[in-house]
Short mmCIF file of C-alpha atoms in Angstrom, two decimals:
data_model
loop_
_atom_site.label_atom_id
_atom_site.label_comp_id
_atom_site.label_asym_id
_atom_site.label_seq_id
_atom_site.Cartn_x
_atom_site.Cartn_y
_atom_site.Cartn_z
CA UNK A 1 7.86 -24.23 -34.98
CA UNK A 2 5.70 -23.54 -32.42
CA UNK A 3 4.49 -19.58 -31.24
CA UNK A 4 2.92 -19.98 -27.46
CA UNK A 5 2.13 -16.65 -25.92
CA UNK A 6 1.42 -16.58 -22.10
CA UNK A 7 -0.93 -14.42 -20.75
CA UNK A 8 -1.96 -13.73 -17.45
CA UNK A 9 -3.41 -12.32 -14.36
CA UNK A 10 -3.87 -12.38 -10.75
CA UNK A 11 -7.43 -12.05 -10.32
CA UNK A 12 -10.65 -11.63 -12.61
CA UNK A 13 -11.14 -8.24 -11.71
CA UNK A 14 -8.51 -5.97 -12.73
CA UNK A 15 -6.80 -2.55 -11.21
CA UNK A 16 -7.34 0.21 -13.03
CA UNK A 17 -3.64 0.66 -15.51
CA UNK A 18 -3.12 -3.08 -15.19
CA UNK A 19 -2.05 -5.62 -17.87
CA UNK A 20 -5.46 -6.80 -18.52
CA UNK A 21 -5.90 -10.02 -20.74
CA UNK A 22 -6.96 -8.07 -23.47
CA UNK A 23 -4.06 -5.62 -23.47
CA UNK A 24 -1.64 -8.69 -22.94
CA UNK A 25 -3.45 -10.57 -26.19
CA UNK A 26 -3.08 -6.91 -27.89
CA UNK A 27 0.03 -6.32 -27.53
CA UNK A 28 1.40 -9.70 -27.95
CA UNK A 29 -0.38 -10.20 -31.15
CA UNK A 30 0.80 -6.65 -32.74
CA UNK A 31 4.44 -7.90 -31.58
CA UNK A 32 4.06 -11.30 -33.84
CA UNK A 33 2.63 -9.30 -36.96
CA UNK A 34 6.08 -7.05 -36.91
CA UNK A 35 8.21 -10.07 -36.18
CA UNK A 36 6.32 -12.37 -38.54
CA UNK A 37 6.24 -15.01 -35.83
CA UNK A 38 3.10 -16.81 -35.75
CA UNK A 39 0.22 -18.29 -36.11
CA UNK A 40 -0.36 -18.01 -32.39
CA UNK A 41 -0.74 -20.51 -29.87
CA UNK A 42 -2.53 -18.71 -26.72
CA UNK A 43 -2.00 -19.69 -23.31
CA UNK A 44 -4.21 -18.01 -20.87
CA UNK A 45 -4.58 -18.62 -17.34
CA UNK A 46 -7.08 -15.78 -15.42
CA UNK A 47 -7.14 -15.31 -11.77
CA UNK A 48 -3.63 -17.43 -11.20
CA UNK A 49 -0.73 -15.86 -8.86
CA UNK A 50 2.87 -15.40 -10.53
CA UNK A 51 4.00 -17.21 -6.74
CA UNK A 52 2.36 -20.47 -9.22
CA UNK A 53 5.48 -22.29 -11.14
CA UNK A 54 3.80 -22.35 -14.67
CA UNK A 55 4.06 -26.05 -15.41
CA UNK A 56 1.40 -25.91 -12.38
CA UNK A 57 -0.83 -23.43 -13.92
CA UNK A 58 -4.15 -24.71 -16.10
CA UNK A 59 -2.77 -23.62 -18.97
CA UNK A 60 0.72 -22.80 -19.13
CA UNK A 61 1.22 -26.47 -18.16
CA UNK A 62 0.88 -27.08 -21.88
CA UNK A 63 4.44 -25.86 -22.48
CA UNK A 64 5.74 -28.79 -20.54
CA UNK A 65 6.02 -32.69 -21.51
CA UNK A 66 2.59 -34.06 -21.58
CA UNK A 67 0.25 -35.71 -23.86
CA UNK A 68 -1.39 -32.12 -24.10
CA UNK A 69 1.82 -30.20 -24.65
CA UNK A 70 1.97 -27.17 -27.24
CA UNK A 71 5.28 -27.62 -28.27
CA UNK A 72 4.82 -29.97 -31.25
CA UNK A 73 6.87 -30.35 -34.66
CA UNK A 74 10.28 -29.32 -35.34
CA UNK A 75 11.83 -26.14 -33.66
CA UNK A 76 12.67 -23.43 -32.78
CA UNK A 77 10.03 -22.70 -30.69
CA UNK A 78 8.79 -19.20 -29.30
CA UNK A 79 7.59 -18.24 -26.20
CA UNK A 80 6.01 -14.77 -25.59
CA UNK A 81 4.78 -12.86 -22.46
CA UNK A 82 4.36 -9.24 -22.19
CA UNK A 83 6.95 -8.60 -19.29
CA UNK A 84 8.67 -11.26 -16.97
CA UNK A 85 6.37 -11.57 -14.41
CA UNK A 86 3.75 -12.45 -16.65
CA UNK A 87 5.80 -16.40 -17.01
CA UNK A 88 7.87 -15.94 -13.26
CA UNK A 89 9.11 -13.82 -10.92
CA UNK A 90 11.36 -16.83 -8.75
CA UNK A 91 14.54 -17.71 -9.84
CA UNK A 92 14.65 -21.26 -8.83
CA UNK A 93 11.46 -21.52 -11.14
CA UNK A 94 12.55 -19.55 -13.74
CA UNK A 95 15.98 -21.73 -14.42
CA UNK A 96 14.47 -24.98 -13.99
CA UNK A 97 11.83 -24.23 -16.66
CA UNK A 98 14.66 -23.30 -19.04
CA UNK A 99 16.14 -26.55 -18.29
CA UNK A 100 12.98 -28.22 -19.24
CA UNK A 101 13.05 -25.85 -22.15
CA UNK A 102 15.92 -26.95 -23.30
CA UNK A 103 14.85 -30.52 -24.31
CA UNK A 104 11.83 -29.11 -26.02
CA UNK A 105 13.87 -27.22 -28.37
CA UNK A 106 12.90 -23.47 -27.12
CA UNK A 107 15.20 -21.42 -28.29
CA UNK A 108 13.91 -17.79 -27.89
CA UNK A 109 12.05 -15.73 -24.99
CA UNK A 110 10.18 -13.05 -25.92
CA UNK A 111 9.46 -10.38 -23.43
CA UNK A 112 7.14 -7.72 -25.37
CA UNK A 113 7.24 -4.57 -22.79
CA UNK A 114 10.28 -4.97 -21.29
CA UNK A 115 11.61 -1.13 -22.27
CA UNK A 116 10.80 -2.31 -25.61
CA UNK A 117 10.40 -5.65 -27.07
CA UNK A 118 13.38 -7.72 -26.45
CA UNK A 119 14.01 -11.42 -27.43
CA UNK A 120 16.20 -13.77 -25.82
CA UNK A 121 18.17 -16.60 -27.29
CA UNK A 122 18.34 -18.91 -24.22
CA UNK A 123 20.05 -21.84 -26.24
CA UNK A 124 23.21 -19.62 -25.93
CA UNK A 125 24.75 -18.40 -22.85
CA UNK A 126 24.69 -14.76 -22.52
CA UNK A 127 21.07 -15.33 -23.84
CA UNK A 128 21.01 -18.08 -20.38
CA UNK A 129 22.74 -15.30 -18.45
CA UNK A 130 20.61 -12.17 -19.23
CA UNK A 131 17.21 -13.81 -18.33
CA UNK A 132 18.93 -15.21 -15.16
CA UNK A 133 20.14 -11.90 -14.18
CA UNK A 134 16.69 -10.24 -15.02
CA UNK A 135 15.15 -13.05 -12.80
CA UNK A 136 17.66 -12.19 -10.10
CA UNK A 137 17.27 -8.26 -10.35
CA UNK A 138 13.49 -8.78 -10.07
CA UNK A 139 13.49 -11.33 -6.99
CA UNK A 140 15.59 -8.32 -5.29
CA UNK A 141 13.33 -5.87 -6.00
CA UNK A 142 10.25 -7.77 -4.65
CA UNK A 143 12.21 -8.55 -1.89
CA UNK A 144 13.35 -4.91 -1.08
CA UNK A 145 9.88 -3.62 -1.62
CA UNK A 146 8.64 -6.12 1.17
CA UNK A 147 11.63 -4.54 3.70
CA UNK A 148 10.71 -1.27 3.02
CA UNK A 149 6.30 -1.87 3.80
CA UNK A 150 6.84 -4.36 6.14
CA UNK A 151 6.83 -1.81 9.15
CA UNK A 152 4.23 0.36 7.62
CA UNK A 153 1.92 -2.18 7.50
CA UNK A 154 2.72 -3.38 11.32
CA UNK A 155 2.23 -0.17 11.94
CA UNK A 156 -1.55 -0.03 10.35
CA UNK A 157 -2.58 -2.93 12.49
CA UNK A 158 -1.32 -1.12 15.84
CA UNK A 159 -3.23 1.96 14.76
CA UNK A 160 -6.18 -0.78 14.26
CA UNK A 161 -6.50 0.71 10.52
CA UNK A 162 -7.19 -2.04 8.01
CA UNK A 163 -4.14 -3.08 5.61
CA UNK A 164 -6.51 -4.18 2.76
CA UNK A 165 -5.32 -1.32 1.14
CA UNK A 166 -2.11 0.07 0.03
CA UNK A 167 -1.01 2.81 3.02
CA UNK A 168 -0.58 6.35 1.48
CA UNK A 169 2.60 6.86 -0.98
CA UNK A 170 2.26 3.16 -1.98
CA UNK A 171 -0.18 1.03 -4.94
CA UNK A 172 -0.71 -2.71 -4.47
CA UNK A 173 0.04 -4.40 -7.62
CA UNK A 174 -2.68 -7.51 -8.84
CA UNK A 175 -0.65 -9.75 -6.63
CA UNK A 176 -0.64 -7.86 -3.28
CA UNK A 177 2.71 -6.82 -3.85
CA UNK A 178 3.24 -3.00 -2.54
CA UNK A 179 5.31 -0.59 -5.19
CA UNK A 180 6.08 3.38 -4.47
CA UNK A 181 3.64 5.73 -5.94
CA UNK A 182 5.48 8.75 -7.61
CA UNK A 183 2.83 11.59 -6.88
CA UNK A 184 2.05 9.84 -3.45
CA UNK A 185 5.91 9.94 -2.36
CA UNK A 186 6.63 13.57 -3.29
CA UNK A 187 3.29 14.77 -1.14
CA UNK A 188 5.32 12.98 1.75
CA UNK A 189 9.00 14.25 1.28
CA UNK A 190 7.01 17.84 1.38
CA UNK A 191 5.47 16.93 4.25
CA UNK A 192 8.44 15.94 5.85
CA UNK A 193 10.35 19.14 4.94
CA UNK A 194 7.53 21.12 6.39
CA UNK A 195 7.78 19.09 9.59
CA UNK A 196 11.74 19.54 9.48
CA UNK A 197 11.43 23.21 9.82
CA UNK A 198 9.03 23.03 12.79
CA UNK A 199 4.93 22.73 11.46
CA UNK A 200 1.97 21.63 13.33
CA UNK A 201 0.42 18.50 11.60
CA UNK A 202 -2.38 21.09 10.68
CA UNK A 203 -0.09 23.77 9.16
CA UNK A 204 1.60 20.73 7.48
CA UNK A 205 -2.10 19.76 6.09
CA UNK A 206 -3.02 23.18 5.29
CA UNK A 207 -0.16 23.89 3.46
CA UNK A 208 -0.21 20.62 1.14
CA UNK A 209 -4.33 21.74 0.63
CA UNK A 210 -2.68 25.31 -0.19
CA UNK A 211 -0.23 23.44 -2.71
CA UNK A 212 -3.11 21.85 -4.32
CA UNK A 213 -2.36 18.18 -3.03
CA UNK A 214 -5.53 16.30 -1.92
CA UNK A 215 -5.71 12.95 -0.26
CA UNK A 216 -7.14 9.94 -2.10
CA UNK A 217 -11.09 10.29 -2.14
CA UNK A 218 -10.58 13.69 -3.08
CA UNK A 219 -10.62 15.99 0.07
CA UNK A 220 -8.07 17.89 2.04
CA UNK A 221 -5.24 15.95 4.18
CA UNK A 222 -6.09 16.07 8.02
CA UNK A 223 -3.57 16.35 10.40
CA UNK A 224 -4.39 12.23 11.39
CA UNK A 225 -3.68 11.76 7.71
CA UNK A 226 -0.34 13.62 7.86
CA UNK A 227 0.59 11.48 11.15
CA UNK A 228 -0.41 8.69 8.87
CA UNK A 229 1.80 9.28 6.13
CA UNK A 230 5.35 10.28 7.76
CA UNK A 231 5.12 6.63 9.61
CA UNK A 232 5.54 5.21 5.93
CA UNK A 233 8.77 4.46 5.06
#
């Protein structure tokens, strides 16, 4: 039986909150203690996109056929990430790995932080039919998430502002990929209340300083920032 544990990220320097490699390798490793699953074959591949099918990254390639391959010896075999998009986040890539999965005797994915560990048996078919439907719910949401910035950012390059950063009300994950920002989107559905009942920009601005809301480096909103903001989505 063979325990391989992928880790990963996008790039060597990491966001602040991010899955770093060390967190991943924590968390992973305190998941195998409880579960008695082990000893622990790591896979680590640093500074490699999730848009990279794994049998093409340096080192996840090892859980494919190959005179290098980790999956050695009699099953079942385990394989562990901390959340999905840690081993895919395509659906096409996803299934045909299980199928190439399937002749290597894998029988159970592991996915550590997904609300709580969770293990799935993809030798059976519901097991087959959950991790295809998680694949498919999280294709979606990439996909929405790109509808929704897509005119903000257009928008940024007609204003002639850069887009190397995530507009206000938005983060940019490790892979580029723009999410909502909790905080950041309730400062802009008050702003947009204020505006429905009539404010200025700067009596918009004053009032979120009043509030106690502050931009990102710290200092009051400007009316240019509050202009900024309510052409987000």
């Amino acid at each position: 039986m063979t325990t391989a544990a992928c880790v990963r990220v996008s790039t060597h320097k990491q966001e602040v909150g991010g899955l770093s490699l060390e967190i991943q390798r924590a968390t992973i490793d305190g998941y195998c203690q409880r579960a008695r699953l082990g000893p622990i074959v790591w896979l680590e591949d640093p500074g490699v996109s999730a848009g990279k099918p794994l049998r093409d990254r340096p080192q996840s390639r090892r859980l494919f056929p190959g005179p290098d391959c980790v999956l050695v010896g009699e099953g079942p075999h385990h394989v562990i990430a901390c959340k999905l998009d840690r081993l895919f986040r395509d659906v096409v890539d996803g299934l045909t790995t299980l199928d190439a999965w399937d002749e290597d005797g894998v029988v159970t994915v592991h996915l550590v932080n997904e609300g709580g560990a969770e293990a799935i048996d993809v030798s059976t078919a519901s097991g087959r039919f959950t991790l295809t439907m998680k694949l498919a719910m999280a294709e979606m949401e990439r996909r929405q998430v790109g509808e929704r910035t897509t005119p903000a950012m257009a928008r940024l390059k007609e204003l002639g502002r850069t887009t190397g950063n995530a507009p206000y009300g938005y983060r940019a994950d490790e892979d580029g990929v723009l999410t909502p920002a909790a905080e950041e989107q309730c400062v802009i559905r008050a702003a947009s209340r204020a505006r429905a009942l009539g404010l200025t920009l700067r009596r918009v601005a004053k009032l979120l300083t009043n509030e106690g809301h502050r931009s990102r480096n710290g200092r009051p909103f400007s009316h240019s920032a509050i202009a900024a903001m309510l052409r987000t989505p």
